[in-house]
Each structure stands twice: as structure tokens, then as C-alpha cells.
Short mmCIF file of C-alpha atoms in Angstrom, two decimals:
data_model
loop_
_atom_site.label_atom_id
_atom_site.label_comp_id
_atom_site.label_asym_id
_atom_site.label_seq_id
_atom_site.Cartn_x
_atom_site.Cartn_y
_atom_site.Cartn_z
CA MET J 93 44.48 54.05 -20.89
CA LEU J 94 45.88 57.57 -20.52
CA HIS J 95 43.40 58.93 -23.03
CA GLY J 96 40.56 57.23 -21.16
CA ALA J 97 41.60 58.91 -17.92
CA LEU J 98 42.61 62.34 -19.22
CA GLY J 99 40.89 62.75 -22.56
CA ASP J 100 42.98 65.16 -24.61
CA ARG J 101 44.56 66.86 -21.58
CA PHE J 102 48.00 65.51 -22.45
CA LEU J 103 50.31 65.36 -25.46
CA THR J 104 51.94 62.17 -26.63
CA ALA J 105 54.00 62.77 -29.74
CA ARG J 106 54.79 59.43 -31.38
CA ALA J 107 57.83 60.44 -33.39
CA GLY J 108 58.43 58.64 -36.63
CA LEU J 109 61.88 58.09 -38.07
CA VAL J 110 63.91 61.08 -36.93
CA ILE J 111 66.74 62.23 -39.20
CA GLY J 112 69.05 65.21 -39.37
CA PRO J 113 72.41 66.45 -38.12
CA PHE J 114 73.70 65.13 -34.78
CA ASP J 115 71.92 61.76 -35.17
CA PRO J 116 73.68 59.41 -32.73
CA LEU J 117 72.09 56.33 -34.31
CA HIS J 118 73.71 56.99 -37.72
CA ARG J 119 71.00 55.34 -39.81
CA LEU J 120 70.88 57.98 -42.53
CA GLY J 121 74.56 58.65 -41.91
CA TRP J 122 75.52 55.09 -42.78
CA TRP J 123 73.76 55.33 -46.13
CA LEU J 124 75.43 58.68 -46.84
CA ASP J 125 78.88 57.27 -46.04
CA ARG J 126 78.33 54.08 -48.02
CA ILE J 127 76.88 55.83 -51.06
CA ALA J 128 79.62 58.48 -51.03
CA ALA J 129 82.21 55.68 -51.15
CA GLY J 130 80.74 54.68 -54.51
CA GLY J 131 80.80 51.42 -56.38
CA PRO J 132 78.19 48.70 -56.08
CA VAL J 133 75.83 49.24 -53.14
CA VAL J 134 73.44 46.53 -52.00
CA VAL J 135 69.89 47.86 -51.73
CA PRO J 136 66.68 45.96 -51.03
CA ASP J 137 64.18 45.39 -53.82
CA ALA J 138 61.83 47.66 -51.88
CA LEU J 139 62.93 50.92 -53.47
CA ASP J 140 59.29 51.89 -53.97
CA GLN J 141 58.55 51.36 -50.27
CA PRO J 142 57.06 54.58 -48.87
CA ILE J 143 58.84 55.93 -45.81
CA ALA J 144 57.96 58.81 -43.54
CA LEU J 145 60.70 60.89 -41.97
CA VAL J 146 60.79 63.85 -39.64
CA ASP J 147 63.75 66.19 -39.29
CA ALA J 148 64.81 66.47 -35.64
CA ARG J 149 64.84 70.25 -35.92
CA ASP J 150 61.24 70.34 -37.16
CA LEU J 151 60.13 67.94 -34.45
CA ALA J 152 61.91 69.80 -31.65
CA GLY J 153 60.60 73.21 -32.67
CA TRP J 154 57.10 71.88 -33.07
CA LEU J 155 57.15 70.14 -29.68
CA VAL J 156 58.08 73.42 -28.00
CA GLN J 157 55.10 75.07 -29.68
CA VAL J 158 52.50 72.40 -28.92
CA CYS J 159 53.60 70.97 -25.58
CA GLY J 160 51.17 73.11 -23.63
CA ARG J 161 48.20 72.48 -25.90
CA ARG J 162 47.46 69.03 -24.48
CA SER J 163 46.26 67.61 -27.74
CA GLY J 164 46.24 63.87 -27.03
CA ALA J 165 48.22 61.34 -29.04
CA VAL J 166 49.76 62.49 -32.31
CA ASN J 167 51.80 60.63 -34.95
CA ALA J 168 54.63 63.10 -35.44
CA THR J 169 56.33 62.20 -38.68
CA GLY J 170 56.39 63.22 -42.30
CA PRO J 171 53.21 63.18 -44.37
CA ALA J 172 52.08 60.26 -46.51
CA GLY J 173 53.78 60.26 -49.88
CA MET J 174 56.79 62.15 -48.54
CA THR J 175 59.31 59.86 -50.24
CA THR J 176 60.24 56.26 -50.86
CA LEU J 177 63.30 54.32 -49.83
CA GLY J 178 64.57 54.62 -53.40
CA GLY J 179 63.86 58.35 -53.44
CA LEU J 180 65.82 58.79 -50.23
CA LEU J 181 68.77 56.75 -51.51
CA ASP J 182 68.77 58.65 -54.82
CA THR J 183 68.82 61.88 -52.81
CA CYS J 184 71.80 60.57 -50.83
CA ARG J 185 73.64 59.82 -54.08
CA GLU J 186 72.82 63.28 -55.43
CA VAL J 187 73.88 65.08 -52.24
CA THR J 188 77.16 63.18 -51.81
CA GLY J 189 78.09 63.29 -55.48
CA GLY J 190 78.89 59.58 -55.25
CA ASP J 191 78.88 57.24 -58.23
CA ALA J 192 77.21 54.40 -56.35
CA GLU J 193 75.40 51.81 -58.44
CA TRP J 194 72.46 50.00 -56.87
CA VAL J 195 72.69 46.23 -56.65
CA VAL J 196 69.05 45.38 -56.05
CA VAL J 197 68.65 42.21 -53.99
CA PRO J 198 65.28 40.52 -53.39
CA GLU J 199 64.03 40.55 -49.81
CA ALA J 200 64.09 36.74 -49.58
CA ASP J 201 67.76 36.67 -50.62
CA LEU J 202 68.69 39.37 -48.12
CA LEU J 203 66.99 37.51 -45.29
CA ALA J 204 68.46 34.14 -46.37
CA ALA J 205 71.94 35.70 -46.34
CA GLY J 206 71.44 36.86 -42.75
CA VAL J 207 70.88 40.55 -43.45
CA GLN J 208 69.18 42.08 -40.43
CA PRO J 209 66.50 44.58 -41.40
CA TRP J 210 67.01 48.04 -39.94
CA GLN J 211 70.45 47.08 -38.57
CA HIS J 212 72.43 45.98 -41.63
CA LEU J 213 70.38 48.03 -44.09
CA PRO J 214 69.09 50.97 -42.07
CA LEU J 215 65.61 52.25 -42.91
CA TRP J 216 64.67 48.99 -44.63
CA LEU J 217 61.95 46.77 -43.23
CA PRO J 218 60.52 43.60 -44.77
CA ALA J 219 57.33 44.25 -46.70
CA ASP J 220 55.00 42.70 -44.12
CA VAL J 221 56.37 44.95 -41.37
CA ALA J 222 56.84 48.05 -43.50
CA ARG J 223 53.15 48.34 -44.26
CA THR J 224 52.30 48.92 -40.61
CA ALA J 225 55.44 50.84 -39.69
CA TRP J 226 55.21 53.50 -42.40
CA ASP J 227 51.48 53.74 -42.96
CA VAL J 228 50.39 56.02 -40.13
CA ASP J 229 47.90 58.86 -40.10
CA THR J 230 49.74 62.13 -39.53
CA GLY J 231 46.72 64.35 -40.14
CA ARG J 232 46.51 65.42 -36.50
CA ALA J 233 50.17 66.50 -36.52
CA ARG J 234 49.55 68.52 -39.68
CA GLU J 235 46.51 70.17 -38.06
CA LEU J 236 48.72 71.12 -35.12
CA GLY J 237 51.33 72.64 -37.44
CA LEU J 238 54.09 70.02 -37.61
CA PRO J 239 56.35 71.27 -40.41
CA SER J 240 57.95 68.93 -42.90
CA ARG J 241 61.06 70.27 -44.56
CA PRO J 242 62.01 68.72 -47.89
CA VAL J 243 63.94 65.45 -47.61
CA GLN J 244 66.69 66.89 -49.81
CA GLY J 245 67.33 69.64 -47.25
CA SER J 246 67.54 67.23 -44.33
CA VAL J 247 69.87 64.91 -46.24
CA ALA J 248 72.09 67.78 -47.42
CA ASP J 249 72.30 69.27 -43.92
CA THR J 250 73.15 65.87 -42.44
CA TRP J 251 75.88 65.31 -45.04
CA ALA J 252 77.32 68.79 -44.42
CA TRP J 253 77.37 68.12 -40.68
CA MET J 254 79.09 64.76 -41.25
CA GLN J 255 81.93 66.51 -43.08
CA THR J 256 82.96 68.35 -39.92
CA HIS J 257 82.09 65.88 -37.16
CA PRO J 258 83.35 62.42 -36.24
CA ARG J 259 81.02 59.49 -36.63
CA PRO J 260 78.94 58.98 -33.51
CA GLU J 261 79.67 56.50 -30.78
CA PRO J 262 76.75 54.13 -30.48
CA PRO J 263 74.51 54.51 -27.47
CA PRO J 264 75.20 52.00 -24.68
CA GLY J 265 74.12 48.51 -25.64
CA ARG J 266 73.79 49.31 -29.35
CA THR J 267 76.00 49.07 -32.39
CA LEU J 268 76.03 51.47 -35.30
CA PRO J 269 74.12 50.18 -38.30
CA GLY J 270 75.61 49.04 -41.55
CA LEU J 271 76.09 46.09 -43.83
CA PRO J 272 79.34 44.26 -42.99
CA ALA J 273 81.77 44.42 -45.91
CA ASP J 274 82.05 40.64 -46.25
CA LEU J 275 78.28 40.23 -46.40
CA GLU J 276 77.98 43.04 -48.92
CA GLU J 277 80.64 41.43 -51.11
CA ARG J 278 78.83 38.07 -51.03
CA LEU J 279 75.55 39.72 -52.02
CA VAL J 280 77.13 41.77 -54.80
CA ASN J 281 78.83 38.68 -56.24
CA ARG J 282 75.87 36.30 -55.85
#
């Protein structure tokens, strides 16, 4: 509707999954904490699921640069092929130095056990939803200069920040993500 009325005389930046230091939602942070703790870690059998991330610092700097350009709607997230869920989790293990071992659980078993996608296992979506959530065209954002720092840098910077800051308080009406310990234990011992 807005595009029909204004053409490209506006900017709507549809941010993808934003990560980086100071994240009050603690999605990446939960994985970093859990992986750093080591031992068996429940992960979905979707480790090859592509995901697209954008570092908050890249997004913020880019928005300042393009806000006056009025470029229409833009999908502002990382490029296709940026990483996979497994690649991100492996990076978390590398950055934290943890000895976590993946306990790969099929999607059907996770759902049957009551695991809530995105909430209990942050960044994981069931396959039927993931296809539409992660498969977006970011070409326009690239044309407009949206940078995409390496995932390893964003993860390392987030982990470094977490070493000197308390875990965030959840925003009003939300809880921090994470797999409850009792549910994780049941899934590990299934």
C-alpha cells in the first residue's frame, strides 16, 4: 500500500535476524552460554538449514547512510549462503572453547517433546517455516551497500561482550530463550 502511494520515496528496512553485542533478546547469547558450559547439547537435525544474520552494528551504520535515499522496501539481512545453523553453532563452540557435543534430535521428536521453536532452541525453525523465513532476496540491500561482517566476528564480539556484562533482562512480556534443563535431560537420555 505504501509503495503504491509513494513509489520508492520511502525506506522500509526489513531487518533479518539481528545479532551482536548488547542483544536484549539473548538468542545467540543463550547458545553461547549453553555451548560454553560443555557436555551434551541438544541441537535440531536441521544443522544444514541456511540462516541469514545481520550484525546490529552493520545494520545501524547502514541505516544512517541510506535513510535519506528513500529506496523503498529492502530485506536487510545477511546474504544467501552466509552460514547454516550448524555452521553458527560450530562457530559458537570454537569461539567459547567449549567441549560441547551435539545431540542431534529429529524435528518430530523435538516437537513431540514440547520444544518450542525459536523459544527453547533459539534460531531454529521447523523446516516448513524455515524455508520462507530464511530464503529472502537481499540483493537490493547489497546494491545499497549493506555490509555483512563475517559471522565469526559477530559471534566472537558477542561472546567477549558477554564476559563483562550481566545477562539481559527480558523485554516486558517476554522470557529469555533457552531449553529448560529438565527437557534437555529428557531429550539427551531418550
